[in-house]
PDB file of C-alpha atoms in Angstrom:
ATOM      1  CA  UNK A   1      23.260-127.196 -79.127  1.00  0.00           C
ATOM      2  CA  UNK A   2      25.691-126.832 -82.146  1.00  0.00           C
ATOM      3  CA  UNK A   3      28.812-124.981 -81.116  1.00  0.00           C
ATOM      4  CA  UNK A   4      29.896-122.425 -83.063  1.00  0.00           C
ATOM      5  CA  UNK A   5      31.825-119.686 -81.503  1.00  0.00           C
ATOM      6  CA  UNK A   6      35.524-120.159 -82.743  1.00  0.00           C
ATOM      7  CA  UNK A   7      37.567-118.459 -84.167  1.00  0.00           C
ATOM      8  CA  UNK A   8      39.228-121.012 -86.657  1.00  0.00           C
ATOM      9  CA  UNK A   9      42.620-118.837 -86.523  1.00  0.00           C
ATOM     10  CA  UNK A  10      45.156-121.665 -88.287  1.00  0.00           C
ATOM     11  CA  UNK A  11      42.483-121.252 -91.090  1.00  0.00           C
ATOM     12  CA  UNK A  12      43.572-117.358 -91.675  1.00  0.00           C
ATOM     13  CA  UNK A  13      43.001-115.449 -93.986  1.00  0.00           C
ATOM     14  CA  UNK A  14      40.279-117.810 -94.783  1.00  0.00           C
ATOM     15  CA  UNK A  15      38.018-116.870 -91.546  1.00  0.00           C
ATOM     16  CA  UNK A  16      39.184-113.384 -91.499  1.00  0.00           C
ATOM     17  CA  UNK A  17      35.395-112.176 -92.683  1.00  0.00           C
ATOM     18  CA  UNK A  18      33.596-115.506 -92.984  1.00  0.00           C
ATOM     19  CA  UNK A  19      33.723-117.623 -89.510  1.00  0.00           C
ATOM     20  CA  UNK A  20      34.572-121.564 -89.926  1.00  0.00           C
ATOM     21  CA  UNK A  21      31.603-123.374 -89.732  1.00  0.00           C
ATOM     22  CA  UNK A  22      30.562-121.134 -92.833  1.00  0.00           C
ATOM     23  CA  UNK A  23      33.024-122.381 -95.085  1.00  0.00           C
ATOM     24  CA  UNK A  24      31.731-124.104 -98.090  1.00  0.00           C
ATOM     25  CA  UNK A  25      32.768-127.845 -98.303  1.00  0.00           C
ATOM     26  CA  UNK A  26      31.704-129.384-101.960  1.00  0.00           C
ATOM     27  CA  UNK A  27      28.626-126.739-101.922  1.00  0.00           C
ATOM     28  CA  UNK A  28      27.717-126.944 -98.054  1.00  0.00           C
ATOM     29  CA  UNK A  29      28.958-125.402 -95.183  1.00  0.00           C
ATOM     30  CA  UNK A  30      29.136-127.366 -91.892  1.00  0.00           C
ATOM     31  CA  UNK A  31      27.018-125.273 -90.060  1.00  0.00           C
ATOM     32  CA  UNK A  32      24.152-126.170 -92.650  1.00  0.00           C
ATOM     33  CA  UNK A  33      25.054-129.883 -92.568  1.00  0.00           C
ATOM     34  CA  UNK A  34      24.848-130.378 -88.859  1.00  0.00           C
ATOM     35  CA  UNK A  35      21.335-128.502 -88.830  1.00  0.00           C
ATOM     36  CA  UNK A  36      20.284-131.248 -91.775  1.00  0.00           C
ATOM     37  CA  UNK A  37      21.346-133.852 -89.664  1.00  0.00           C
ATOM     38  CA  UNK A  38      19.716-132.762 -86.647  1.00  0.00           C
ATOM     39  CA  UNK A  39      16.389-132.116 -88.800  1.00  0.00           C
ATOM     40  CA  UNK A  40      16.635-135.934 -90.140  1.00  0.00           C
ATOM     41  CA  UNK A  41      17.392-137.215 -86.487  1.00  0.00           C
ATOM     42  CA  UNK A  42      13.551-135.330 -85.917  1.00  0.00           C
ATOM     43  CA  UNK A  43      15.220-133.013 -83.879  1.00  0.00           C
ATOM     44  CA  UNK A  44      13.810-129.334 -84.240  1.00  0.00           C
ATOM     45  CA  UNK A  45      14.799-127.501 -81.488  1.00  0.00           C
ATOM     46  CA  UNK A  46      18.317-126.206 -81.485  1.00  0.00           C
ATOM     47  CA  UNK A  47      20.688-123.773 -79.426  1.00  0.00           C
ATOM     48  CA  UNK A  48      23.524-122.571 -81.527  1.00  0.00           C
ATOM     49  CA  UNK A  49      26.304-120.718 -79.032  1.00  0.00           C
ATOM     50  CA  UNK A  50      28.042-117.856 -81.322  1.00  0.00           C
ATOM     51  CA  UNK A  51      30.730-115.505 -80.628  1.00  0.00           C
ATOM     52  CA  UNK A  52      33.336-114.658 -83.253  1.00  0.00           C
ATOM     53  CA  UNK A  53      31.632-113.012 -86.551  1.00  0.00           C
ATOM     54  CA  UNK A  54      28.412-114.756 -84.551  1.00  0.00           C
ATOM     55  CA  UNK A  55      26.109-112.352 -86.605  1.00  0.00           C
ATOM     56  CA  UNK A  56      26.978-114.344 -89.724  1.00  0.00           C
ATOM     57  CA  UNK A  57      25.593-117.397 -88.356  1.00  0.00           C
ATOM     58  CA  UNK A  58      22.736-115.912 -86.681  1.00  0.00           C
ATOM     59  CA  UNK A  59      21.652-114.876 -90.515  1.00  0.00           C
ATOM     60  CA  UNK A  60      22.720-117.513 -92.616  1.00  0.00           C
ATOM     61  CA  UNK A  61      19.414-119.379 -94.064  1.00  0.00           C
ATOM     62  CA  UNK A  62      19.021-122.203 -96.220  1.00  0.00           C
ATOM     63  CA  UNK A  63      16.252-124.496 -97.930  1.00  0.00           C
ATOM     64  CA  UNK A  64      14.527-126.078 -94.616  1.00  0.00           C
ATOM     65  CA  UNK A  65      15.804-123.886 -91.996  1.00  0.00           C
ATOM     66  CA  UNK A  66      12.046-122.733 -91.385  1.00  0.00           C
ATOM     67  CA  UNK A  67      11.095-125.883 -90.717  1.00  0.00           C
ATOM     68  CA  UNK A  68      13.857-125.314 -87.163  1.00  0.00           C
ATOM     69  CA  UNK A  69      13.231-123.782 -83.922  1.00  0.00           C
ATOM     70  CA  UNK A  70      16.716-122.355 -83.809  1.00  0.00           C
ATOM     71  CA  UNK A  71      17.692-120.307 -80.960  1.00  0.00           C
ATOM     72  CA  UNK A  72      21.629-118.103 -80.815  1.00  0.00           C
ATOM     73  CA  UNK A  73      22.956-117.428 -77.667  1.00  0.00           C
ATOM     74  CA  UNK A  74      25.629-114.950 -78.599  1.00  0.00           C
ATOM     75  CA  UNK A  75      29.114-115.513 -76.012  1.00  0.00           C
ATOM     76  CA  UNK A  76      30.864-112.007 -75.036  1.00  0.00           C
ATOM     77  CA  UNK A  77      34.040-113.916 -74.396  1.00  0.00           C
ATOM     78  CA  UNK A  78      35.288-117.535 -74.790  1.00  0.00           C
ATOM     79  CA  UNK A  79      33.772-120.186 -72.340  1.00  0.00           C
ATOM     80  CA  UNK A  80      35.316-123.216 -73.764  1.00  0.00           C
ATOM     81  CA  UNK A  81      32.964-126.021 -75.198  1.00  0.00           C
ATOM     82  CA  UNK A  82      31.690-127.169 -72.034  1.00  0.00           C
ATOM     83  CA  UNK A  83      31.427-123.849 -70.220  1.00  0.00           C
ATOM     84  CA  UNK A  84      28.997-122.277 -72.976  1.00  0.00           C
ATOM     85  CA  UNK A  85      26.533-125.257 -72.535  1.00  0.00           C
ATOM     86  CA  UNK A  86      26.301-124.858 -68.839  1.00  0.00           C
ATOM     87  CA  UNK A  87      25.497-121.271 -69.503  1.00  0.00           C
ATOM     88  CA  UNK A  88      22.186-122.524 -71.292  1.00  0.00           C
ATOM     89  CA  UNK A  89      22.012-125.642 -69.052  1.00  0.00           C
ATOM     90  CA  UNK A  90      18.510-125.223 -68.157  1.00  0.00           C
ATOM     91  CA  UNK A  91      16.986-124.974 -71.216  1.00  0.00           C
ATOM     92  CA  UNK A  92      18.276-127.752 -72.761  1.00  0.00           C
ATOM     93  CA  UNK A  93      16.244-131.298 -72.404  1.00  0.00           C
ATOM     94  CA  UNK A  94      17.262-134.442 -70.252  1.00  0.00           C
ATOM     95  CA  UNK A  95      19.495-135.824 -73.128  1.00  0.00           C
ATOM     96  CA  UNK A  96      21.022-133.532 -75.884  1.00  0.00           C
ATOM     97  CA  UNK A  97      23.267-133.509 -78.215  1.00  0.00           C
ATOM     98  CA  UNK A  98      26.395-131.298 -78.486  1.00  0.00           C
ATOM     99  CA  UNK A  99      28.102-130.829 -81.687  1.00  0.00           C
ATOM    100  CA  UNK A 100      30.835-129.200 -83.370  1.00  0.00           C
ATOM    101  CA  UNK A 101      30.083-126.619 -86.220  1.00  0.00           C
ATOM    102  CA  UNK A 102      33.194-127.046 -87.708  1.00  0.00           C
ATOM    103  CA  UNK A 103      33.116-130.809 -88.711  1.00  0.00           C
ATOM    104  CA  UNK A 104      31.622-132.408 -91.684  1.00  0.00           C
ATOM    105  CA  UNK A 105      30.021-135.875 -91.031  1.00  0.00           C
ATOM    106  CA  UNK A 106      27.265-138.416 -92.205  1.00  0.00           C
ATOM    107  CA  UNK A 107      26.820-140.327 -88.460  1.00  0.00           C
ATOM    108  CA  UNK A 108      23.587-141.510 -88.184  1.00  0.00           C
ATOM    109  CA  UNK A 109      22.375-139.350 -84.934  1.00  0.00           C
ATOM    110  CA  UNK A 110      18.970-141.082 -84.459  1.00  0.00           C
ATOM    111  CA  UNK A 111      21.010-144.519 -84.063  1.00  0.00           C
ATOM    112  CA  UNK A 112      23.307-142.718 -81.703  1.00  0.00           C
ATOM    113  CA  UNK A 113      20.772-141.414 -79.248  1.00  0.00           C
ATOM    114  CA  UNK A 114      18.845-145.336 -79.330  1.00  0.00           C
ATOM    115  CA  UNK A 115      22.365-146.425 -78.240  1.00  0.00           C
ATOM    116  CA  UNK A 116      22.733-144.029 -75.370  1.00  0.00           C
ATOM    117  CA  UNK A 117      19.518-144.454 -73.774  1.00  0.00           C
ATOM    118  CA  UNK A 118      19.712-148.183 -74.014  1.00  0.00           C
ATOM    119  CA  UNK A 119      23.488-147.748 -72.116  1.00  0.00           C
ATOM    120  CA  UNK A 120      21.577-145.299 -70.063  1.00  0.00           C
ATOM    121  CA  UNK A 121      24.580-142.930 -70.337  1.00  0.00           C
ATOM    122  CA  UNK A 122      25.674-139.969 -68.511  1.00  0.00           C
ATOM    123  CA  UNK A 123      27.777-139.203 -72.183  1.00  0.00           C
ATOM    124  CA  UNK A 124      28.090-141.004 -75.190  1.00  0.00           C
ATOM    125  CA  UNK A 125      30.464-140.162 -77.832  1.00  0.00           C
ATOM    126  CA  UNK A 126      30.608-140.286 -81.339  1.00  0.00           C
ATOM    127  CA  UNK A 127      34.271-141.991 -81.906  1.00  0.00           C
ATOM    128  CA  UNK A 128      35.912-142.304 -85.394  1.00  0.00           C
ATOM    129  CA  UNK A 129      39.049-144.237 -86.449  1.00  0.00           C
ATOM    130  CA  UNK A 130      41.980-141.907 -87.396  1.00  0.00           C
ATOM    131  CA  UNK A 131      45.201-142.359 -89.677  1.00  0.00           C
ATOM    132  CA  UNK A 132      46.539-139.483 -87.417  1.00  0.00           C
ATOM    133  CA  UNK A 133      45.482-140.011 -83.888  1.00  0.00           C
ATOM    134  CA  UNK A 134      48.254-138.085 -82.556  1.00  0.00           C
ATOM    135  CA  UNK A 135      46.387-135.131 -83.570  1.00  0.00           C
ATOM    136  CA  UNK A 136      43.486-135.776 -81.789  1.00  0.00           C
ATOM    137  CA  UNK A 137      41.986-137.004 -78.091  1.00  0.00           C
ATOM    138  CA  UNK A 138      41.949-141.048 -78.815  1.00  0.00           C
ATOM    139  CA  UNK A 139      39.417-143.222 -76.386  1.00  0.00           C
ATOM    140  CA  UNK A 140      40.175-146.237 -75.005  1.00  0.00           C
ATOM    141  CA  UNK A 141      37.132-148.783 -74.720  1.00  0.00           C
ATOM    142  CA  UNK A 142      35.606-152.053 -73.550  1.00  0.00           C
ATOM    143  CA  UNK A 143      32.404-153.126 -74.812  1.00  0.00           C
ATOM    144  CA  UNK A 144      31.647-149.846 -75.298  1.00  0.00           C
ATOM    145  CA  UNK A 145      32.022-148.517 -72.306  1.00  0.00           C
ATOM    146  CA  UNK A 146      34.869-145.517 -72.277  1.00  0.00           C
ATOM    147  CA  UNK A 147      37.813-146.654 -69.741  1.00  0.00           C
ATOM    148  CA  UNK A 148      40.117-143.704 -70.250  1.00  0.00           C
ATOM    149  CA  UNK A 149      41.294-141.066 -73.052  1.00  0.00           C
ATOM    150  CA  UNK A 150      44.821-139.619 -74.487  1.00  0.00           C
ATOM    151  CA  UNK A 151      45.065-136.263 -76.176  1.00  0.00           C
ATOM    152  CA  UNK A 152      47.144-135.683 -78.809  1.00  0.00           C
ATOM    153  CA  UNK A 153      49.397-138.886 -77.731  1.00  0.00           C
ATOM    154  CA  UNK A 154      52.660-139.589 -79.213  1.00  0.00           C
ATOM    155  CA  UNK A 155      53.062-142.439 -81.911  1.00  0.00           C
ATOM    156  CA  UNK A 156      54.949-144.466 -78.333  1.00  0.00           C
ATOM    157  CA  UNK A 157      51.816-143.715 -76.435  1.00  0.00           C
ATOM    158  CA  UNK A 158      48.957-144.597 -79.307  1.00  0.00           C
ATOM    159  CA  UNK A 159      47.124-147.787 -77.812  1.00  0.00           C
ATOM    160  CA  UNK A 160      43.841-147.131 -80.031  1.00  0.00           C
ATOM    161  CA  UNK A 161      43.277-145.388 -83.263  1.00  0.00           C
ATOM    162  CA  UNK A 162      39.563-144.411 -82.014  1.00  0.00           C
ATOM    163  CA  UNK A 163      39.327-140.418 -81.699  1.00  0.00           C
ATOM    164  CA  UNK A 164      36.889-138.580 -80.065  1.00  0.00           C
ATOM    165  CA  UNK A 165      34.945-137.097 -83.018  1.00  0.00           C
ATOM    166  CA  UNK A 166      33.431-133.922 -81.215  1.00  0.00           C
ATOM    167  CA  UNK A 167      29.803-134.992 -80.854  1.00  0.00           C
ATOM    168  CA  UNK A 168      28.052-135.727 -77.922  1.00  0.00           C
ATOM    169  CA  UNK A 169      25.100-136.920 -76.237  1.00  0.00           C
ATOM    170  CA  UNK A 170      25.097-135.276 -72.642  1.00  0.00           C
ATOM    171  CA  UNK A 171      22.540-136.308 -70.034  1.00  0.00           C
ATOM    172  CA  UNK A 172      21.458-132.710 -68.280  1.00  0.00           C
ATOM    173  CA  UNK A 173      21.306-133.873 -64.333  1.00  0.00           C
ATOM    174  CA  UNK A 174      25.011-135.245 -64.977  1.00  0.00           C
ATOM    175  CA  UNK A 175      26.238-132.065 -66.376  1.00  0.00           C
ATOM    176  CA  UNK A 176      24.676-130.074 -63.840  1.00  0.00           C
ATOM    177  CA  UNK A 177      25.810-132.099 -61.158  1.00  0.00           C
ATOM    178  CA  UNK A 178      29.425-132.334 -62.147  1.00  0.00           C
ATOM    179  CA  UNK A 179      29.783-128.721 -63.622  1.00  0.00           C
ATOM    180  CA  UNK A 180      31.831-127.279 -61.107  1.00  0.00           C
ATOM    181  CA  UNK A 181      34.785-126.186 -62.208  1.00  0.00           C
ATOM    182  CA  UNK A 182      34.137-127.589 -65.846  1.00  0.00           C
ATOM    183  CA  UNK A 183      34.883-125.255 -69.154  1.00  0.00           C
ATOM    184  CA  UNK A 184      35.703-128.015 -71.741  1.00  0.00           C
ATOM    185  CA  UNK A 185      34.228-131.583 -72.095  1.00  0.00           C
ATOM    186  CA  UNK A 186      37.215-133.221 -72.891  1.00  0.00           C
ATOM    187  CA  UNK A 187      39.816-132.132 -70.572  1.00  0.00           C
ATOM    188  CA  UNK A 188      37.556-131.023 -67.972  1.00  0.00           C
ATOM    189  CA  UNK A 189      34.480-132.921 -67.625  1.00  0.00           C
ATOM    190  CA  UNK A 190      35.094-136.237 -68.920  1.00  0.00           C
ATOM    191  CA  UNK A 191      37.459-136.905 -66.849  1.00  0.00           C
ATOM    192  CA  UNK A 192      35.391-135.904 -63.956  1.00  0.00           C
ATOM    193  CA  UNK A 193      32.778-138.470 -64.774  1.00  0.00           C
ATOM    194  CA  UNK A 194      35.074-141.213 -65.047  1.00  0.00           C
ATOM    195  CA  UNK A 195      36.693-140.851 -61.950  1.00  0.00           C
ATOM    196  CA  UNK A 196      33.261-140.885 -59.742  1.00  0.00           C
ATOM    197  CA  UNK A 197      32.244-143.823 -61.404  1.00  0.00           C
ATOM    198  CA  UNK A 198      29.854-142.753 -64.087  1.00  0.00           C
ATOM    199  CA  UNK A 199      29.280-144.277 -67.393  1.00  0.00           C
ATOM    200  CA  UNK A 200      30.705-142.777 -70.510  1.00  0.00           C
ATOM    201  CA  UNK A 201      29.559-145.071 -73.541  1.00  0.00           C
ATOM    202  CA  UNK A 202      31.395-144.608 -77.708  1.00  0.00           C
ATOM    203  CA  UNK A 203      29.286-144.449 -80.243  1.00  0.00           C
ATOM    204  CA  UNK A 204      31.726-146.029 -83.111  1.00  0.00           C
ATOM    205  CA  UNK A 205      31.215-144.899 -86.438  1.00  0.00           C
ATOM    206  CA  UNK A 206      32.411-146.104 -89.841  1.00  0.00           C
ATOM    207  CA  UNK A 207      30.585-142.970 -91.007  1.00  0.00           C
ATOM    208  CA  UNK A 208      32.452-139.914 -93.091  1.00  0.00           C
ATOM    209  CA  UNK A 209      34.219-137.488 -90.860  1.00  0.00           C
ATOM    210  CA  UNK A 210      36.395-134.623 -90.911  1.00  0.00           C
ATOM    211  CA  UNK A 211      37.911-132.017 -89.093  1.00  0.00           C
ATOM    212  CA  UNK A 212      38.424-128.827 -91.407  1.00  0.00           C
ATOM    213  CA  UNK A 213      40.470-126.955 -89.156  1.00  0.00           C
ATOM    214  CA  UNK A 214      43.807-126.712 -90.776  1.00  0.00           C
ATOM    215  CA  UNK A 215      44.350-125.644 -94.431  1.00  0.00           C
ATOM    216  CA  UNK A 216      45.657-129.130 -95.392  1.00  0.00           C
ATOM    217  CA  UNK A 217      42.422-130.673 -94.118  1.00  0.00           C
ATOM    218  CA  UNK A 218      40.024-128.169 -95.465  1.00  0.00           C
TER     219      UNK A 218
END
């Protein structure tokens, strides 16, 4: 699942006519990069949740897109990162990726899936090290198992520079079991899973990663 429904308000006026996943970065859009990485991981069936300027994403074409089976799901109102996925949960595989459509990264998704299955996790999230952990959700883990999260901590609260990269593998049955009252993965689902004793693993990556959510980062 690629999440591509956000408004990108912090990037206005750049996003007044172009949705954030279609802003070009070195000649390619983040959306195109997501699709290519999924294709390289031998994933062909892809769901895309759209909303703001969704018609532009749904009409997007690039070389190789014809090799993919893409289904678009338009949100009439924002449902949150997890809420939009819950809407289409019956159509998804037992273990499926969730990617933010507005990040640029080169994490090996095939290795990440193998890691997820080897550890029999409810969720596996990709983590990267950041020089600016106070701007993101930080991840505290032990032997690749997540023990806690801290959302945008102050520098005094920073005990880990590993951040949540917005790239997940989710077990469908676990999400279905804990979906009540869940809108967001990081703030709703993950704390529920941890408090219930479910296993969340972190796939630590040294690959490139950038959130283009602000003019400076873009």
